[in-house]
CSV table of N, CA, C and O in Angstrom, one decimal:
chain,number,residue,atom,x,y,z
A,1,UNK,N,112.2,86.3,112.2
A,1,UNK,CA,113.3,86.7,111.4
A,1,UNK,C,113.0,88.1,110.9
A,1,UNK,O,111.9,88.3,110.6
A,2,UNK,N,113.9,89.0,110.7
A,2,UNK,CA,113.9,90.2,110.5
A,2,UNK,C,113.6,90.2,108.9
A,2,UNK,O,114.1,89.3,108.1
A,3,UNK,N,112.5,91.4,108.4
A,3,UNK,CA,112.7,90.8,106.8
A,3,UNK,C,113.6,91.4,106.2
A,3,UNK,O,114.0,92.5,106.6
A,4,UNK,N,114.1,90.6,104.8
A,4,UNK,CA,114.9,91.1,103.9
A,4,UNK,C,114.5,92.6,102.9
A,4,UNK,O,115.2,93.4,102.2
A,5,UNK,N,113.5,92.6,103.3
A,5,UNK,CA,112.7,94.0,102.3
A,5,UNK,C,111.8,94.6,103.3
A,5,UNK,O,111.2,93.7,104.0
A,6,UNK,N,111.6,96.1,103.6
A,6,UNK,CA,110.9,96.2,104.4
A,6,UNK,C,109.9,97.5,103.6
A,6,UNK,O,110.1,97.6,102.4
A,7,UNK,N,109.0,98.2,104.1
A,7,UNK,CA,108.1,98.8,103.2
A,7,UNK,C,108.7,100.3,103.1
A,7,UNK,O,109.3,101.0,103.9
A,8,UNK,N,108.4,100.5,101.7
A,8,UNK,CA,109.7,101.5,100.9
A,8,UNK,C,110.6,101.2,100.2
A,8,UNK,O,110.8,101.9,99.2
A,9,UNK,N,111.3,100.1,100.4
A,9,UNK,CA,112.6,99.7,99.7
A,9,UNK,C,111.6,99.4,97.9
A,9,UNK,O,110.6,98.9,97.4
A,10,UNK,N,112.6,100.1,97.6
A,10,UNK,CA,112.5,99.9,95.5
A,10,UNK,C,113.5,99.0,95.6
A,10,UNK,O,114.5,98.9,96.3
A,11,UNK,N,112.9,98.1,94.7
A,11,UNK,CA,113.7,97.0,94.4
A,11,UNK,C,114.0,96.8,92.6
A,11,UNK,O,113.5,97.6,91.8
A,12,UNK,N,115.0,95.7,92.2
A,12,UNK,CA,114.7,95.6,90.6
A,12,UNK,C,114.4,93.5,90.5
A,12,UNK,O,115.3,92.8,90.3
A,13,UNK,N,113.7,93.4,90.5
A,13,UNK,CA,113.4,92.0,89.9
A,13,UNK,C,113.5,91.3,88.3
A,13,UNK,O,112.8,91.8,87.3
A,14,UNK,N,114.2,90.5,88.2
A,14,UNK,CA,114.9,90.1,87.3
A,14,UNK,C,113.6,88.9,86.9
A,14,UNK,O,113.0,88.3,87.8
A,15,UNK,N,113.5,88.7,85.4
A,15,UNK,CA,112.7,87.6,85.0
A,15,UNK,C,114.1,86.2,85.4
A,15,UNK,O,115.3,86.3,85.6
A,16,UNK,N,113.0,84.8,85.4
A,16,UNK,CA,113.8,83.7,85.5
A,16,UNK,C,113.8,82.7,84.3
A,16,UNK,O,112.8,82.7,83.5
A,17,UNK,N,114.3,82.3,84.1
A,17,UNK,CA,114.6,81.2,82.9
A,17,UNK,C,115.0,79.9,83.2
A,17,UNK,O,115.1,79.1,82.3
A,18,UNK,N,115.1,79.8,84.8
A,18,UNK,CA,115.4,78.3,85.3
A,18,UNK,C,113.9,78.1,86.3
A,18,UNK,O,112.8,78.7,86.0
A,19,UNK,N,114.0,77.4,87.2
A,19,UNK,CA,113.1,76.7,88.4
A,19,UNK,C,113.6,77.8,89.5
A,19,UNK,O,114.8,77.7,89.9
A,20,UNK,N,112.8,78.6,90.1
A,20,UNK,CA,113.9,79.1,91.4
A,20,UNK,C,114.5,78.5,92.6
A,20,UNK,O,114.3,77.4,93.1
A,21,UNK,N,115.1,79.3,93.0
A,21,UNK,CA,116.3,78.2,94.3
A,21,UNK,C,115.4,78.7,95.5
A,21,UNK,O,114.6,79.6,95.6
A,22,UNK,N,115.8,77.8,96.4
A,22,UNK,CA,115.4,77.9,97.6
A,22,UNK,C,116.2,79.1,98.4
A,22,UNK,O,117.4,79.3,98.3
A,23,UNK,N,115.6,79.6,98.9
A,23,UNK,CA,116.2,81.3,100.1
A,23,UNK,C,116.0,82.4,99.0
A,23,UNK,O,116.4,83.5,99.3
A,24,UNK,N,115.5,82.3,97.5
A,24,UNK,CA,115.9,83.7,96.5
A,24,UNK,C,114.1,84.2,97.3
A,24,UNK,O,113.1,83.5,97.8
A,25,UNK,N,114.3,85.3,97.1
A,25,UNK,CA,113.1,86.2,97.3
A,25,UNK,C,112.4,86.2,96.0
A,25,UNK,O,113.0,86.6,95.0
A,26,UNK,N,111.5,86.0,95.9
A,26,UNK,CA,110.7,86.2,94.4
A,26,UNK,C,109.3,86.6,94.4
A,26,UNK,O,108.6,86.5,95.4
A,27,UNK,N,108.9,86.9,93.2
A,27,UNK,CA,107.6,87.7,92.9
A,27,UNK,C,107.0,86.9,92.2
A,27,UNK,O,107.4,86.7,91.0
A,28,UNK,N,105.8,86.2,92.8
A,28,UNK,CA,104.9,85.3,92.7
A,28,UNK,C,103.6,85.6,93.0
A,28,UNK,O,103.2,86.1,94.0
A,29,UNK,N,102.8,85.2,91.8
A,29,UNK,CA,101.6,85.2,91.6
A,29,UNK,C,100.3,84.8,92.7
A,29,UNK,O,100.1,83.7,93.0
A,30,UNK,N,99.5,85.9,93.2
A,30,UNK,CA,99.1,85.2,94.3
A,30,UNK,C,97.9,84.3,93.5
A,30,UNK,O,97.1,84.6,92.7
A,31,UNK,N,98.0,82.6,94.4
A,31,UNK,CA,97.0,82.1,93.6
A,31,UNK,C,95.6,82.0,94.2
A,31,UNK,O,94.8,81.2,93.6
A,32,UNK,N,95.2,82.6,95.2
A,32,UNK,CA,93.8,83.3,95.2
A,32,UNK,C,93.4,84.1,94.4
A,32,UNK,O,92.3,83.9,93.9
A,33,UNK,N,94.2,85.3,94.0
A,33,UNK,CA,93.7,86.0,92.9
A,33,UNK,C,94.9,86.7,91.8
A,33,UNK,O,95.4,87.9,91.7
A,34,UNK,N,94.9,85.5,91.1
A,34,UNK,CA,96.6,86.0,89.7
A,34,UNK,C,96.5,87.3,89.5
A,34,UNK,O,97.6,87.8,89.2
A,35,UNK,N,95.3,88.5,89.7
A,35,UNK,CA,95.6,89.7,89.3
A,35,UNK,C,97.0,90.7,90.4
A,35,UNK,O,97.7,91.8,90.3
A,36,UNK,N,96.8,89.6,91.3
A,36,UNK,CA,98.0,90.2,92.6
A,36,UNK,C,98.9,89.2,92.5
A,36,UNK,O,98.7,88.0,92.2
A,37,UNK,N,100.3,89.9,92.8
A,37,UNK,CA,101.3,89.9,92.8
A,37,UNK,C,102.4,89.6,94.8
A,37,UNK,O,102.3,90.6,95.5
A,38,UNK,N,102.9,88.7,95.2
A,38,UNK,CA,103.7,89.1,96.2
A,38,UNK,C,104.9,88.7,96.4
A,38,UNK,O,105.1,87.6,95.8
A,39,UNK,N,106.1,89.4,97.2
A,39,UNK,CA,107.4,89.1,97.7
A,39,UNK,C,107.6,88.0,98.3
A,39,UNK,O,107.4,88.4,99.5
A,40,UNK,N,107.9,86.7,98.5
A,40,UNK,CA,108.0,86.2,99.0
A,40,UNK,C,109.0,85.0,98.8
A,40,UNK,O,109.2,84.5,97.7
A,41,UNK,N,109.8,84.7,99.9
A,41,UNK,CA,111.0,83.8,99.8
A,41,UNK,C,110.8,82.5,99.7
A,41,UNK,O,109.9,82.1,100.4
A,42,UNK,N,111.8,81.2,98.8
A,42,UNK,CA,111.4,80.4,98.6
A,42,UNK,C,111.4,78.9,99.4
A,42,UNK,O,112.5,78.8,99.8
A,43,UNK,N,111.0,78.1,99.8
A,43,UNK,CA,111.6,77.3,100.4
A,43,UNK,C,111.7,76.3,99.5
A,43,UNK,O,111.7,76.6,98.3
A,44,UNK,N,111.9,74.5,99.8
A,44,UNK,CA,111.8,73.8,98.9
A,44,UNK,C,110.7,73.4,97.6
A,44,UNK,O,109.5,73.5,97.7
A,45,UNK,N,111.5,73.0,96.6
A,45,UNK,CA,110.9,73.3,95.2
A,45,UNK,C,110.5,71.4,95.1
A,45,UNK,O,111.3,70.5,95.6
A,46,UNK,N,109.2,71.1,94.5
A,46,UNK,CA,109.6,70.0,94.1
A,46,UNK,C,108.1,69.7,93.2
A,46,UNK,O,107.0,70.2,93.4
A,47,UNK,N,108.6,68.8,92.2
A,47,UNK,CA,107.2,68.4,91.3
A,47,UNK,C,106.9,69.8,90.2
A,47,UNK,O,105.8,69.7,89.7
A,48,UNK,N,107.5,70.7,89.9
A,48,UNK,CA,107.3,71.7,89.6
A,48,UNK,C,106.2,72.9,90.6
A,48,UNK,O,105.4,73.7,90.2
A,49,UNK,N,106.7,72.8,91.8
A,49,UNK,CA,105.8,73.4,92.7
A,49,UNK,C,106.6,73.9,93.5
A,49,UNK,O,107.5,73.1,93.8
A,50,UNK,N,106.8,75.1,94.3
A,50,UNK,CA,107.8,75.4,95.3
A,50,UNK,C,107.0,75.9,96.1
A,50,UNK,O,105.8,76.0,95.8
A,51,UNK,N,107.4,76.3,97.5
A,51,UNK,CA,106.6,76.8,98.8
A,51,UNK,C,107.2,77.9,99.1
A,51,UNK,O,108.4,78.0,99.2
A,52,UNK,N,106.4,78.8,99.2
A,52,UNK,CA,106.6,80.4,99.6
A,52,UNK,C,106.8,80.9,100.8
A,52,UNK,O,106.1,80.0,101.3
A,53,UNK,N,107.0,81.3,101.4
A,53,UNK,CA,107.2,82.1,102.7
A,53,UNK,C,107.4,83.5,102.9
A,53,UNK,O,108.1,84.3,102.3
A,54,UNK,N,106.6,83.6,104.2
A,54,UNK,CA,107.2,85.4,104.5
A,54,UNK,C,108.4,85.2,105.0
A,54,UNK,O,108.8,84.1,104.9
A,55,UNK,N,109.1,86.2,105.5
A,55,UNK,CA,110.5,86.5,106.3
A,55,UNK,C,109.6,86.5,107.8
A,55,UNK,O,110.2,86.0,108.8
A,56,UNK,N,108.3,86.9,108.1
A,56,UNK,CA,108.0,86.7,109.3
A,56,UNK,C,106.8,86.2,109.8
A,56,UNK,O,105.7,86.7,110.0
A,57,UNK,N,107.0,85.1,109.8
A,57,UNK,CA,105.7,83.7,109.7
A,57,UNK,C,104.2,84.3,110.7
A,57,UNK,O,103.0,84.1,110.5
A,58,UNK,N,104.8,84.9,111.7
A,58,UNK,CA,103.0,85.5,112.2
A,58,UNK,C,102.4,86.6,111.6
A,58,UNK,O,101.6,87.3,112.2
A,59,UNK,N,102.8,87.0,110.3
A,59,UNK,CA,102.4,88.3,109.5
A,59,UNK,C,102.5,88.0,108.5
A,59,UNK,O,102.9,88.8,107.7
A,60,UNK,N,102.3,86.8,107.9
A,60,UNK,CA,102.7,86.3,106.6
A,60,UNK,C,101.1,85.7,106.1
A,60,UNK,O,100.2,85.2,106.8
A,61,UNK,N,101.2,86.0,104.5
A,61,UNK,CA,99.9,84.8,104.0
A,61,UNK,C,100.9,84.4,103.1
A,61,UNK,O,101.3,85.2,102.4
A,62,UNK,N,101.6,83.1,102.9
A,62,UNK,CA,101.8,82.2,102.2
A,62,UNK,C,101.5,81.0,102.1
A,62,UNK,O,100.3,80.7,102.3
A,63,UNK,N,102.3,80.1,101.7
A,63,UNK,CA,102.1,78.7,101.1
A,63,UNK,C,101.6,78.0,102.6
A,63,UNK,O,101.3,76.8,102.5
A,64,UNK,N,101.5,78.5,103.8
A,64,UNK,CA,101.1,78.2,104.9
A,64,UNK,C,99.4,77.9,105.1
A,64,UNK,O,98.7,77.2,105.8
A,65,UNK,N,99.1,78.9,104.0
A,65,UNK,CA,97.3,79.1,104.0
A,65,UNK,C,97.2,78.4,102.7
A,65,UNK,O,96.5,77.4,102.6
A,66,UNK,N,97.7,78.9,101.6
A,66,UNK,CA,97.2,78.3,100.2
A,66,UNK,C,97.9,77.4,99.7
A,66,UNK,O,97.6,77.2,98.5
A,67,UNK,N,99.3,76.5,100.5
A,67,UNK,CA,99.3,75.4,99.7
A,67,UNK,C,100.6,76.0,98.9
A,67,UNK,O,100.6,77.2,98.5
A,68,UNK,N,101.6,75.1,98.6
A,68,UNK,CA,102.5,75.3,97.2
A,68,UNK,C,101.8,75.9,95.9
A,68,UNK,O,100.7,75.8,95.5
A,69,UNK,N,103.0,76.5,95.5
A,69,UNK,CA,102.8,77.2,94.4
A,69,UNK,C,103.6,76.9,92.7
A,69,UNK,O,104.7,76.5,92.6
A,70,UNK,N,102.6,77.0,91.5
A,70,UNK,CA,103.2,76.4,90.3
A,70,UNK,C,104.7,77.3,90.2
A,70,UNK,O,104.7,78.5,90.5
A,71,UNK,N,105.8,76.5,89.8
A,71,UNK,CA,107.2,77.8,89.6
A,71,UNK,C,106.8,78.4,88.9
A,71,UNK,O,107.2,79.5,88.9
A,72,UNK,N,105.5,78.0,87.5
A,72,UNK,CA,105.0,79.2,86.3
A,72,UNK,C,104.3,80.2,87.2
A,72,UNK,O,104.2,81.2,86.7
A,73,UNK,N,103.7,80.2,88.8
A,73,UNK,CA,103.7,81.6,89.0
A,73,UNK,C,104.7,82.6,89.2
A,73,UNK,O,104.6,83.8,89.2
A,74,UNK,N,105.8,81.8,89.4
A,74,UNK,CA,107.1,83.0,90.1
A,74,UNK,C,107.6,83.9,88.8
A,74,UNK,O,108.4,83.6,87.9
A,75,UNK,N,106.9,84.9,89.1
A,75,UNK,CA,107.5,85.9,87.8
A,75,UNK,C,108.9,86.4,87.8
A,75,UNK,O,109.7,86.6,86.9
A,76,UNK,N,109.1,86.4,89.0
A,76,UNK,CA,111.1,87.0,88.5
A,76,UNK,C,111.5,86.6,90.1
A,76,UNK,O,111.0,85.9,90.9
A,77,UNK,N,112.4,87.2,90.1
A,77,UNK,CA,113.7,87.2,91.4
A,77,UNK,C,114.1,88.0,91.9
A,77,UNK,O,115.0,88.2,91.1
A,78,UNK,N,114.3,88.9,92.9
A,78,UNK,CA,114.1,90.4,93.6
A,78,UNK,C,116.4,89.8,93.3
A,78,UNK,O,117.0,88.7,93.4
A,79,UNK,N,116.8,91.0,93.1
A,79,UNK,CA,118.2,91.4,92.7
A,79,UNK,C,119.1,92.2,93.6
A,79,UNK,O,120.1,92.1,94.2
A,80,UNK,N,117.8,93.2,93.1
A,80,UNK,CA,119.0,94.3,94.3
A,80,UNK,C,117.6,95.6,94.3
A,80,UNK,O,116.7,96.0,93.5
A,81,UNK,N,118.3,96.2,95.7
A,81,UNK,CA,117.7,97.5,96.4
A,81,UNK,C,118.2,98.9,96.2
A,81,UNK,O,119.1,99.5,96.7
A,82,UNK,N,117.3,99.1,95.3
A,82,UNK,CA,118.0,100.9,95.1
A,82,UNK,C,117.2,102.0,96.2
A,82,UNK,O,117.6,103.1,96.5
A,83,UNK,N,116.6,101.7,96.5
A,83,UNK,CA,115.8,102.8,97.8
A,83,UNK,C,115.4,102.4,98.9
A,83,UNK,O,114.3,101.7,98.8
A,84,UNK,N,115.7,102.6,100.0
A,84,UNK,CA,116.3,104.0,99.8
A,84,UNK,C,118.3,103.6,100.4
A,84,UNK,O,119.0,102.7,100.8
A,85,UNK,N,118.4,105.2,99.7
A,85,UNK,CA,120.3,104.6,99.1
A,85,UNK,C,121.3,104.1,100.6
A,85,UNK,O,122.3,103.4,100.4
A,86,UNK,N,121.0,104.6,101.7
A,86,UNK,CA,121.5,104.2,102.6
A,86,UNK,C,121.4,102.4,102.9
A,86,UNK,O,121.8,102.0,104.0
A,87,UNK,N,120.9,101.6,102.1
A,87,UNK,CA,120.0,100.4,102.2
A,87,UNK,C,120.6,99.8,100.8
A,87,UNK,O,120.8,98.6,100.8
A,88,UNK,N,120.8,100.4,99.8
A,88,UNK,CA,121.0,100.1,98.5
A,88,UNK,C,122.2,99.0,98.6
A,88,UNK,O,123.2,99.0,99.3
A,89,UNK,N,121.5,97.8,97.4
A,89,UNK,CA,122.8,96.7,97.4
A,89,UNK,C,121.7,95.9,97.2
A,89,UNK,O,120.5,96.0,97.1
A,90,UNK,N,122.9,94.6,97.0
A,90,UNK,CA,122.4,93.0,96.6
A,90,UNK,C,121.3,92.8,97.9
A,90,UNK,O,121.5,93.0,99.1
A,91,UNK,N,120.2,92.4,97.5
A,91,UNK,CA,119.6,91.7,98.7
A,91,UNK,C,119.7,90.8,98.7
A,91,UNK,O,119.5,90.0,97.7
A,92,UNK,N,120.0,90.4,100.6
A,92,UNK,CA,120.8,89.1,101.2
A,92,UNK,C,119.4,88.1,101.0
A,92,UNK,O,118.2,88.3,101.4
A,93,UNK,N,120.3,86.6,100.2
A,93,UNK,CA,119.7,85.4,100.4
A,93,UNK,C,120.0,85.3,102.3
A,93,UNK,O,121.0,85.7,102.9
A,94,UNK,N,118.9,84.6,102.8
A,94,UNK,CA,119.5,83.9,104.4
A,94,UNK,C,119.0,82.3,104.4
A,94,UNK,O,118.7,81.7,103.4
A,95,UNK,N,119.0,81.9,105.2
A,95,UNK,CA,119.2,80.4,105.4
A,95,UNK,C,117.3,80.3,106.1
A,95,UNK,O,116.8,81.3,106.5
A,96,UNK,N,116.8,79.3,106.1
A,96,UNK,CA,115.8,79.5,106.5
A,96,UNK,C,115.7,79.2,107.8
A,96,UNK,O,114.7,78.8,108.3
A,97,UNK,N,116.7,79.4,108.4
A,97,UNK,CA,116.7,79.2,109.9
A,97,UNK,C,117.1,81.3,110.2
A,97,UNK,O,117.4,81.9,111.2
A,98,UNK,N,117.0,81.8,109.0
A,98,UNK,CA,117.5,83.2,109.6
A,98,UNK,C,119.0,83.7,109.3
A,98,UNK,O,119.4,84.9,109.2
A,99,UNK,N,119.5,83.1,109.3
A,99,UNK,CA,121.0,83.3,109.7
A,99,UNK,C,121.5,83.8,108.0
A,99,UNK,O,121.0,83.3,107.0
A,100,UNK,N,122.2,84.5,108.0
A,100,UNK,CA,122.5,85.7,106.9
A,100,UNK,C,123.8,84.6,105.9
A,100,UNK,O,124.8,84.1,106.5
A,101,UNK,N,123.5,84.4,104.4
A,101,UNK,CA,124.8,83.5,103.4
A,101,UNK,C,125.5,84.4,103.1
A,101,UNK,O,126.6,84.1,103.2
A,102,UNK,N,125.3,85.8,102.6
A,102,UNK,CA,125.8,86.3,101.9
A,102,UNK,C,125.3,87.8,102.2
A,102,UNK,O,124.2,87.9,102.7
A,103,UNK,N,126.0,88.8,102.1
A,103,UNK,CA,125.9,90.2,102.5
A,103,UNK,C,124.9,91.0,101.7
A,103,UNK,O,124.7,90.6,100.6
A,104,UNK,N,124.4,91.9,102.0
A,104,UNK,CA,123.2,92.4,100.6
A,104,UNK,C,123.6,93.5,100.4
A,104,UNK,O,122.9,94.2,99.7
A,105,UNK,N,125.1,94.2,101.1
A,105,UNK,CA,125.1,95.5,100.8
A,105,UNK,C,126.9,95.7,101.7
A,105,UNK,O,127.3,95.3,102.8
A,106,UNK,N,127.3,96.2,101.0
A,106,UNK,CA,128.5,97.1,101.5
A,106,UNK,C,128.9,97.9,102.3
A,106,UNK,O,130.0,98.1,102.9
A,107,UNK,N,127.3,98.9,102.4
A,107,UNK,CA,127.0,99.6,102.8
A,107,UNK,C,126.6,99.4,104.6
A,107,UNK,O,126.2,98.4,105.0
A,108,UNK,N,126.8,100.4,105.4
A,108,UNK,CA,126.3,99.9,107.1
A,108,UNK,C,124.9,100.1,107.1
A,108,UNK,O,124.5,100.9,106.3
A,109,UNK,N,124.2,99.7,107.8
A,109,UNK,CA,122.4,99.9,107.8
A,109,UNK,C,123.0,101.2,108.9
A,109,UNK,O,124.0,101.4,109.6
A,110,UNK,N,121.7,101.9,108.5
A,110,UNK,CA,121.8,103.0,109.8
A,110,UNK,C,120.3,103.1,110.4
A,110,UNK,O,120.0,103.8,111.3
């Protein structure tokens, strides 16, 4: 799957006040070491625990190596892309089969 964020993109992440949804991209606590922080999209949530994922599973460390994660690590919710501006917009939730719900930008990729 192509990722939703690639390296460069500024983002704005929003704090959460619910459990997060499955496909939101979120900023989660890595729990080998809480002083790091990573991007990573959600898959199913359950028991107070959700599973993380990269966008591209042979280049990923997620919940694949370490196991579900508490939702008290997910610090917020990636919103939207301000950099760079040709790229700028909502970033697209996708399906976890890949396939695009909703548009992340107005804008044409170039």
């Amino acid at each position: 799957m192509e990722p939703a964020l690639r390296a460069g993109d500024w983002i704005v992440v929003s704090s959460l006040s619910r459990p997060p949804r499955v496909r939101e991209i979120v900023l989660v606590r890595d729990p080998r070491d809480p002083e790091n922080v990573m991007l990573k999209r959600v898959a199913p949530v359950s028991d107070g625990a959700c599973t993380v994922l990269g966008d591209r599973s042979e280049e990923s460390t997620d919940s694949r190596t370490f196991g579900p994660v508490e939702s008290g690590a997910v610090r917020g919710v990636v919103r939207f892309r301000y950099w760079p501006p040709r790229r700028a917009g909502l970033v697209a939730a996708v399906s976890l089969g890949g396939s695009p719900e909703r548009t992340g930008s107005s804008r044409p990729e170039r």
